[in-house]
mmCIF file of C-alpha atoms and ligand atoms in Angstrom:
data_model
loop_
_atom_site.group_PDB
_atom_site.id
_atom_site.type_symbol
_atom_site.label_atom_id
_atom_site.label_comp_id
_atom_site.label_asym_id
_atom_site.label_seq_id
_atom_site.Cartn_x
_atom_site.Cartn_y
_atom_site.Cartn_z
ATOM 1 C CA UNK A 109 -15.894 17.926 57.265
ATOM 2 C CA UNK A 110 -17.428 14.984 59.124
ATOM 3 C CA UNK A 111 -18.239 12.101 56.790
ATOM 4 C CA UNK A 112 -19.618 8.647 57.582
ATOM 5 C CA UNK A 113 -16.600 7.468 59.623
ATOM 6 C CA UNK A 114 -16.490 10.647 61.712
ATOM 7 C CA UNK A 115 -20.254 10.528 62.372
ATOM 8 C CA UNK A 116 -19.899 6.885 63.374
ATOM 9 C CA UNK A 117 -17.268 8.016 65.906
ATOM 10 C CA UNK A 118 -19.648 10.637 67.257
ATOM 11 C CA UNK A 119 -22.343 7.926 67.600
ATOM 12 C CA UNK A 120 -20.022 5.732 69.613
ATOM 13 C CA UNK A 121 -18.953 8.682 71.727
ATOM 14 C CA UNK A 122 -22.522 9.623 72.485
ATOM 15 C CA UNK A 123 -23.455 6.010 73.207
ATOM 16 C CA UNK A 124 -20.586 5.693 75.682
ATOM 17 C CA UNK A 125 -21.200 8.966 77.487
ATOM 18 C CA UNK A 126 -24.790 10.217 77.273
ATOM 19 C CA UNK A 127 -27.326 7.362 77.225
ATOM 20 C CA UNK A 128 -29.784 6.531 80.009
ATOM 21 C CA UNK A 129 -29.465 9.741 81.980
ATOM 22 C CA UNK A 130 -32.308 12.054 82.685
ATOM 23 C CA UNK A 131 -32.108 15.282 80.691
ATOM 24 C CA UNK A 132 -32.593 18.009 83.287
ATOM 25 C CA UNK A 133 -32.393 20.915 80.886
ATOM 26 C CA UNK A 134 -30.720 22.368 77.886
ATOM 27 C CA UNK A 135 -29.196 25.606 76.805
ATOM 28 C CA UNK A 136 -29.349 26.904 73.253
ATOM 29 C CA UNK A 137 -26.457 29.330 72.844
ATOM 30 C CA UNK A 138 -27.002 29.815 69.157
ATOM 31 C CA UNK A 139 -30.398 28.981 67.613
ATOM 32 C CA UNK A 140 -28.830 29.066 64.127
ATOM 33 C CA UNK A 141 -28.295 25.299 64.148
ATOM 34 C CA UNK A 142 -31.936 24.588 65.106
ATOM 35 C CA UNK A 143 -34.107 23.431 62.234
ATOM 36 C CA UNK A 144 -37.881 23.648 62.327
ATOM 37 C CA UNK A 145 -37.800 23.845 66.159
ATOM 38 C CA UNK A 146 -37.420 26.765 68.513
ATOM 39 C CA UNK A 147 -35.088 26.773 71.520
ATOM 40 C CA UNK A 148 -38.079 26.774 73.831
ATOM 41 C CA UNK A 149 -39.800 23.887 72.040
ATOM 42 C CA UNK A 150 -36.573 21.818 72.017
ATOM 43 C CA UNK A 151 -36.161 22.298 75.755
ATOM 44 C CA UNK A 152 -39.828 21.651 76.514
ATOM 45 C CA UNK A 153 -39.924 18.375 74.585
ATOM 46 C CA UNK A 154 -36.603 16.954 75.731
ATOM 47 C CA UNK A 155 -36.635 17.906 79.424
ATOM 48 C CA UNK A 156 -37.352 14.905 81.604
ATOM 49 C CA UNK A 157 -36.586 12.399 78.872
ATOM 50 C CA UNK A 158 -33.391 10.445 78.378
ATOM 51 C CA UNK A 159 -31.414 9.396 75.360
ATOM 52 C CA UNK A 160 -32.094 5.696 74.902
ATOM 53 C CA UNK A 161 -30.187 4.652 71.808
ATOM 54 C CA UNK A 162 -28.866 6.072 68.595
ATOM 55 C CA UNK A 163 -28.838 5.265 64.944
ATOM 56 C CA UNK A 164 -26.576 6.554 62.170
ATOM 57 C CA UNK A 165 -27.571 6.808 58.541
ATOM 58 C CA UNK A 166 -25.024 8.373 56.214
ATOM 59 C CA UNK A 167 -23.875 11.568 57.834
ATOM 60 C CA UNK A 168 -27.002 11.885 60.020
ATOM 61 C CA UNK A 169 -27.104 10.807 63.647
ATOM 62 C CA UNK A 170 -30.522 10.079 65.234
ATOM 63 C CA UNK A 171 -30.841 9.840 68.997
ATOM 64 C CA UNK A 172 -34.048 8.403 70.471
ATOM 65 C CA UNK A 173 -35.345 10.399 73.446
ATOM 66 C CA UNK A 174 -37.484 8.146 75.601
ATOM 67 C CA UNK A 175 -39.341 8.520 78.843
ATOM 68 C CA UNK A 176 -37.500 8.627 82.126
ATOM 69 C CA UNK A 177 -38.026 6.326 83.837
ATOM 70 C CA UNK A 178 -38.914 4.098 80.879
ATOM 71 C CA UNK A 179 -42.651 3.517 80.963
ATOM 72 C CA UNK A 180 -44.124 0.838 78.712
ATOM 73 C CA UNK A 181 -47.668 1.779 79.827
ATOM 74 C CA UNK A 182 -47.502 5.491 79.343
ATOM 75 C CA UNK A 183 -46.474 5.441 75.653
ATOM 76 C CA UNK A 184 -45.746 8.915 74.424
ATOM 77 C CA UNK A 185 -45.180 9.501 70.698
ATOM 78 C CA UNK A 186 -41.717 8.518 69.708
ATOM 79 C CA UNK A 187 -39.209 11.347 69.603
ATOM 80 C CA UNK A 188 -35.792 11.494 67.919
ATOM 81 C CA UNK A 189 -33.147 14.141 67.983
ATOM 82 C CA UNK A 190 -31.469 14.477 64.595
ATOM 83 C CA UNK A 191 -27.910 15.746 64.473
ATOM 84 C CA UNK A 192 -26.052 16.709 61.328
ATOM 85 C CA UNK A 193 -22.483 17.874 61.784
ATOM 86 C CA UNK A 194 -22.224 20.168 58.782
ATOM 87 C CA UNK A 195 -18.603 21.222 58.233
ATOM 88 C CA UNK A 196 -17.173 21.571 61.731
ATOM 89 C CA UNK A 197 -19.658 19.957 64.078
ATOM 90 C CA UNK A 198 -18.634 17.645 66.955
ATOM 91 C CA UNK A 199 -19.743 16.419 70.342
ATOM 92 C CA UNK A 200 -18.116 16.996 73.676
ATOM 93 C CA UNK A 201 -19.116 15.495 76.998
ATOM 94 C CA UNK A 202 -18.053 17.636 79.926
ATOM 95 C CA UNK A 203 -18.124 17.459 83.673
ATOM 96 C CA UNK A 204 -20.116 20.019 85.564
ATOM 97 C CA UNK A 205 -16.989 21.966 86.588
ATOM 98 C CA UNK A 206 -15.361 21.918 83.150
ATOM 99 C CA UNK A 207 -15.473 24.889 80.772
ATOM 100 C CA UNK A 208 -17.733 24.592 77.749
ATOM 101 C CA UNK A 209 -16.053 24.602 74.329
ATOM 102 C CA UNK A 210 -16.068 28.043 72.735
ATOM 103 C CA UNK A 211 -18.275 26.980 69.800
ATOM 104 C CA UNK A 212 -20.836 25.078 71.891
ATOM 105 C CA UNK A 213 -24.164 25.872 70.194
ATOM 106 C CA UNK A 214 -26.532 23.610 72.113
ATOM 107 C CA UNK A 215 -25.762 22.077 75.517
ATOM 108 C CA UNK A 216 -27.768 19.189 77.001
ATOM 109 C CA UNK A 217 -27.602 18.967 80.760
ATOM 110 C CA UNK A 218 -28.108 15.709 82.592
ATOM 111 C CA UNK A 219 -29.348 15.098 86.102
ATOM 112 C CA UNK A 220 -25.795 14.657 87.485
ATOM 113 C CA UNK A 221 -24.856 18.046 85.979
ATOM 114 C CA UNK A 222 -22.631 16.561 83.313
ATOM 115 C CA UNK A 223 -23.298 18.070 79.908
ATOM 116 C CA UNK A 224 -23.183 17.108 76.257
ATOM 117 C CA UNK A 225 -22.242 20.001 74.017
ATOM 118 C CA UNK A 226 -22.958 20.202 70.282
ATOM 119 C CA UNK A 227 -19.930 22.176 69.187
ATOM 120 C CA UNK A 228 -19.907 23.771 65.739
ATOM 121 C CA UNK A 229 -17.629 26.601 64.831
ATOM 122 C CA UNK A 230 -18.935 27.304 61.349
ATOM 123 C CA UNK A 231 -22.599 26.711 62.122
ATOM 124 C CA UNK A 232 -23.484 24.485 59.192
ATOM 125 C CA UNK A 233 -24.626 21.837 61.614
ATOM 126 C CA UNK A 234 -28.294 20.957 62.156
ATOM 127 C CA UNK A 235 -30.365 19.935 65.136
ATOM 128 C CA UNK A 236 -33.987 18.915 64.707
ATOM 129 C CA UNK A 237 -36.686 16.901 66.441
ATOM 130 C CA UNK A 238 -38.438 14.257 64.327
ATOM 131 C CA UNK A 239 -40.971 11.603 65.061
ATOM 132 C CA UNK A 240 -39.850 8.861 62.690
ATOM 133 C CA UNK A 241 -36.432 8.118 61.231
ATOM 134 C CA UNK A 242 -37.623 6.176 58.193
ATOM 135 C CA UNK A 243 -40.049 8.896 57.293
ATOM 136 C CA UNK A 244 -37.276 11.465 57.542
ATOM 137 C CA UNK A 245 -34.979 9.408 55.281
ATOM 138 C CA UNK A 246 -37.771 9.043 52.785
ATOM 139 C CA UNK A 247 -38.769 12.699 52.780
ATOM 140 C CA UNK A 248 -35.133 13.725 52.304
ATOM 141 C CA UNK A 249 -34.803 11.115 49.557
ATOM 142 C CA UNK A 250 -31.576 9.787 51.123
ATOM 143 C CA UNK A 251 -29.967 6.754 49.528
ATOM 144 C CA UNK A 252 -28.924 3.643 51.477
ATOM 145 C CA UNK A 253 -26.082 3.964 53.965
ATOM 146 C CA UNK A 254 -22.701 3.409 52.371
ATOM 147 C CA UNK A 255 -21.830 0.667 54.928
ATOM 148 C CA UNK A 256 -25.190 -1.076 54.798
ATOM 149 C CA UNK A 257 -25.606 -1.259 51.063
ATOM 150 C CA UNK A 258 -25.233 -4.654 49.346
ATOM 151 C CA UNK A 259 -22.962 -5.296 46.386
ATOM 152 C CA UNK A 260 -25.978 -5.936 44.167
ATOM 153 C CA UNK A 261 -27.641 -2.647 45.175
ATOM 154 C CA UNK A 262 -24.378 -0.751 44.852
ATOM 155 C CA UNK A 263 -23.841 -2.023 41.337
ATOM 156 C CA UNK A 264 -27.399 -1.127 40.361
ATOM 157 C CA UNK A 265 -27.021 2.399 41.711
ATOM 158 C CA UNK A 266 -23.549 3.286 40.420
ATOM 159 C CA UNK A 267 -23.754 1.408 37.149
ATOM 160 C CA UNK A 268 -27.097 2.816 36.101
ATOM 161 C CA UNK A 269 -26.500 6.503 36.641
ATOM 162 C CA UNK A 270 -24.966 8.884 34.149
ATOM 163 C CA UNK A 271 -22.142 11.171 35.138
ATOM 164 C CA UNK A 272 -18.700 11.063 36.695
ATOM 165 C CA UNK A 273 -18.312 8.219 39.155
ATOM 166 C CA UNK A 274 -17.084 10.717 41.769
ATOM 167 C CA UNK A 275 -20.251 12.771 41.505
ATOM 168 C CA UNK A 276 -22.346 9.617 41.929
ATOM 169 C CA UNK A 277 -20.461 8.509 45.073
ATOM 170 C CA UNK A 278 -20.871 11.993 46.507
ATOM 171 C CA UNK A 279 -24.602 12.145 45.841
ATOM 172 C CA UNK A 280 -26.327 11.551 49.173
ATOM 173 C CA UNK A 281 -29.601 10.791 47.389
ATOM 174 C CA UNK A 282 -27.909 7.744 45.754
ATOM 175 C CA UNK A 283 -25.595 6.519 48.522
ATOM 176 C CA UNK A 284 -25.488 8.266 51.911
ATOM 177 C CA UNK A 285 -22.340 8.927 53.947
ATOM 178 C CA UNK A 286 -19.429 9.505 51.587
ATOM 179 C CA UNK A 287 -17.919 12.973 51.271
ATOM 180 C CA UNK A 288 -15.125 14.543 49.291
ATOM 181 C CA UNK A 289 -12.092 13.184 51.150
ATOM 182 C CA UNK A 290 -13.132 9.535 51.444
ATOM 183 C CA UNK A 291 -14.439 9.458 47.850
ATOM 184 C CA UNK A 292 -10.958 10.340 46.637
ATOM 185 C CA UNK A 293 -9.480 7.608 48.837
ATOM 186 C CA UNK A 294 -11.980 5.011 47.599
ATOM 187 C CA UNK A 295 -11.369 5.839 43.911
ATOM 188 C CA UNK A 296 -7.584 5.757 44.509
ATOM 189 C CA UNK A 297 -7.821 2.369 46.097
ATOM 190 C CA UNK A 298 -10.055 1.038 43.326
ATOM 191 C CA UNK A 299 -7.716 2.618 40.723
ATOM 192 C CA UNK A 300 -10.588 4.417 39.097
ATOM 193 C CA UNK A 301 -10.180 7.995 37.716
ATOM 194 C CA UNK A 302 -12.739 10.254 39.468
ATOM 195 C CA UNK A 303 -14.014 11.622 36.132
ATOM 196 C CA UNK A 304 -14.738 8.219 34.699
ATOM 197 C CA UNK A 305 -18.251 7.963 33.300
ATOM 198 C CA UNK A 306 -20.003 5.561 35.662
ATOM 199 C CA UNK A 307 -21.766 3.722 32.872
ATOM 200 C CA UNK A 308 -18.403 2.678 31.441
ATOM 201 C CA UNK A 309 -17.401 0.766 34.589
ATOM 202 C CA UNK A 310 -17.373 -3.015 34.043
ATOM 203 C CA UNK A 311 -18.862 -5.467 36.456
ATOM 204 C CA UNK A 312 -15.353 -6.103 37.753
ATOM 205 C CA UNK A 313 -14.673 -2.355 38.230
ATOM 206 C CA UNK A 314 -17.901 -1.968 40.164
ATOM 207 C CA UNK A 315 -17.027 -4.885 42.406
ATOM 208 C CA UNK A 316 -13.601 -3.381 43.082
ATOM 209 C CA UNK A 317 -15.152 -0.037 43.804
ATOM 210 C CA UNK A 318 -17.652 -1.609 46.206
ATOM 211 C CA UNK A 319 -14.877 -3.434 48.077
ATOM 212 C CA UNK A 320 -12.778 -0.240 48.235
ATOM 213 C CA UNK A 321 -15.756 1.678 49.669
ATOM 214 C CA UNK A 322 -16.235 -0.876 52.443
ATOM 215 C CA UNK A 323 -12.548 -1.158 53.200
ATOM 216 C CA UNK A 324 -11.803 2.600 53.339
ATOM 217 C CA UNK A 325 -14.799 3.428 55.533
ATOM 218 C CA UNK A 326 -14.317 0.463 57.890
ATOM 219 C CA UNK A 327 -10.594 1.052 58.185
ATOM 220 C CA UNK A 328 -11.086 4.767 58.899
ATOM 221 C CA UNK A 329 -13.464 3.845 61.706
ATOM 222 C CA UNK A 330 -11.086 1.208 63.076
ATOM 223 C CA UNK A 331 -8.360 3.869 63.172
ATOM 224 C CA UNK A 332 -10.753 6.219 65.002
ATOM 225 C CA UNK A 333 -10.535 8.602 61.993
ATOM 226 C CA UNK A 334 -7.158 9.781 63.250
ATOM 227 C CA UNK A 335 -5.480 11.014 60.072
ATOM 228 C CA UNK A 336 -2.052 10.624 61.652
ATOM 229 C CA UNK A 337 -2.619 6.852 61.886
ATOM 230 C CA UNK A 338 -3.782 6.315 58.315
ATOM 231 C CA UNK A 339 -1.670 3.797 56.400
ATOM 232 C CA UNK A 340 1.203 5.204 54.383
ATOM 233 C CA UNK A 341 -0.284 3.564 51.297
ATOM 234 C CA UNK A 342 -3.349 5.846 51.459
ATOM 235 C CA UNK A 343 -3.916 8.920 49.357
ATOM 236 C CA UNK A 344 -5.283 11.091 52.191
ATOM 237 C CA UNK A 345 -2.002 11.826 53.945
ATOM 238 C CA UNK A 346 -0.449 12.835 50.547
ATOM 239 C CA UNK A 347 -3.446 14.700 49.227
ATOM 240 C CA UNK A 348 -2.701 18.311 48.369
ATOM 241 C CA UNK A 349 -0.160 20.498 46.580
ATOM 242 C CA UNK A 350 3.248 18.881 45.992
ATOM 243 C CA UNK A 351 1.650 15.579 47.088
ATOM 244 C CA UNK A 352 3.054 12.439 45.493
ATOM 245 C CA UNK A 353 1.317 9.175 44.784
ATOM 246 C CA UNK A 354 2.113 6.677 47.545
ATOM 247 C CA UNK A 355 2.001 3.930 44.967
ATOM 248 C CA UNK A 356 4.093 5.246 42.029
ATOM 249 C CA UNK A 357 5.582 8.445 43.537
ATOM 250 C CA UNK A 358 4.438 10.577 40.550
ATOM 251 C CA UNK A 359 2.934 14.017 41.338
ATOM 252 C CA UNK A 360 -0.712 13.936 42.248
ATOM 253 C CA UNK A 361 -3.154 15.965 40.174
ATOM 254 C CA UNK A 362 -6.243 17.864 41.100
ATOM 255 C CA UNK A 363 -9.375 18.810 39.182
ATOM 256 C CA UNK A 364 -12.898 19.936 39.973
ATOM 257 C CA UNK A 365 -15.167 16.971 39.515
ATOM 258 C CA UNK A 366 -18.734 16.794 40.776
ATOM 259 C CA UNK A 367 -18.307 20.372 41.992
ATOM 260 C CA UNK A 368 -15.495 19.406 44.398
ATOM 261 C CA UNK A 369 -11.731 19.492 44.309
ATOM 262 C CA UNK A 370 -10.517 15.960 43.615
ATOM 263 C CA UNK A 371 -6.995 14.593 44.084
ATOM 264 C CA UNK A 372 -5.830 11.573 42.157
ATOM 265 C CA UNK A 373 -2.912 9.976 40.434
ATOM 266 C CA UNK A 374 -3.380 10.110 36.646
ATOM 267 C CA UNK A 375 -0.951 7.202 36.216
ATOM 268 C CA UNK A 376 -2.518 4.761 38.714
ATOM 269 C CA UNK A 377 -6.129 5.850 38.103
ATOM 270 C CA UNK A 378 -6.710 5.529 34.403
ATOM 271 C CA UNK A 379 -9.795 6.983 32.896
ATOM 272 C CA UNK A 380 -11.819 4.119 31.533
HETATM 273 ZN ZN1 LIG B 1364 0.331 6.612 41.132
#
């Protein structure tokens, strides 16, 4: 399931392949992923524009669709394409003679006949047109991005909410971008048991948790979210049945916390 690091990779991929080209048309192969916009409306509003830049917030990717050619005089209302990758979403840029991926739901065609496909096997992804990113974030009540948040803000959010620390890190309304897998990694690195009541974390614990959040997300991006390249000291490659703690080699345990299956080492991650 794409979390912040994966969506950041999609952003970079889109930036390196699909910006500044005239959108000559688009094909909606499955309208299920469209939110609050019809296939016809999506095509009508995007045709003739070009993707200018993109912005990621948490697990959402926003792509600005500007005029083509750029026209400072003829200012149309700003338009953003919002992409959410659900459970299996991804992007694929293909040449005109290449075959589309099987699960391509929406395909954007550029003037040179290259295409950008929004691929999503399980169809939990979302595509929407919005006028203003900040307004969207506010309406959705999304918290600050997990890589943008300051230590001070992080401490205020995590330390002041009741409940298991894992549930708080997963709550997109509090901090946006972290999902089930990376939360487990962050808590493992910070040596905090996922069920720890957040209010019991000391100032030092919160600082360690903040540093672990930054480190894990940034490192995952630097490794291009390739799970085969993750350091041996990480929990993720060991996560699962018969998995052993990479630190103390004891058997890992699992429990449902915050509604999700959590893996942790009960020895290294003491409940505070
Ligand atoms: Zn351990």
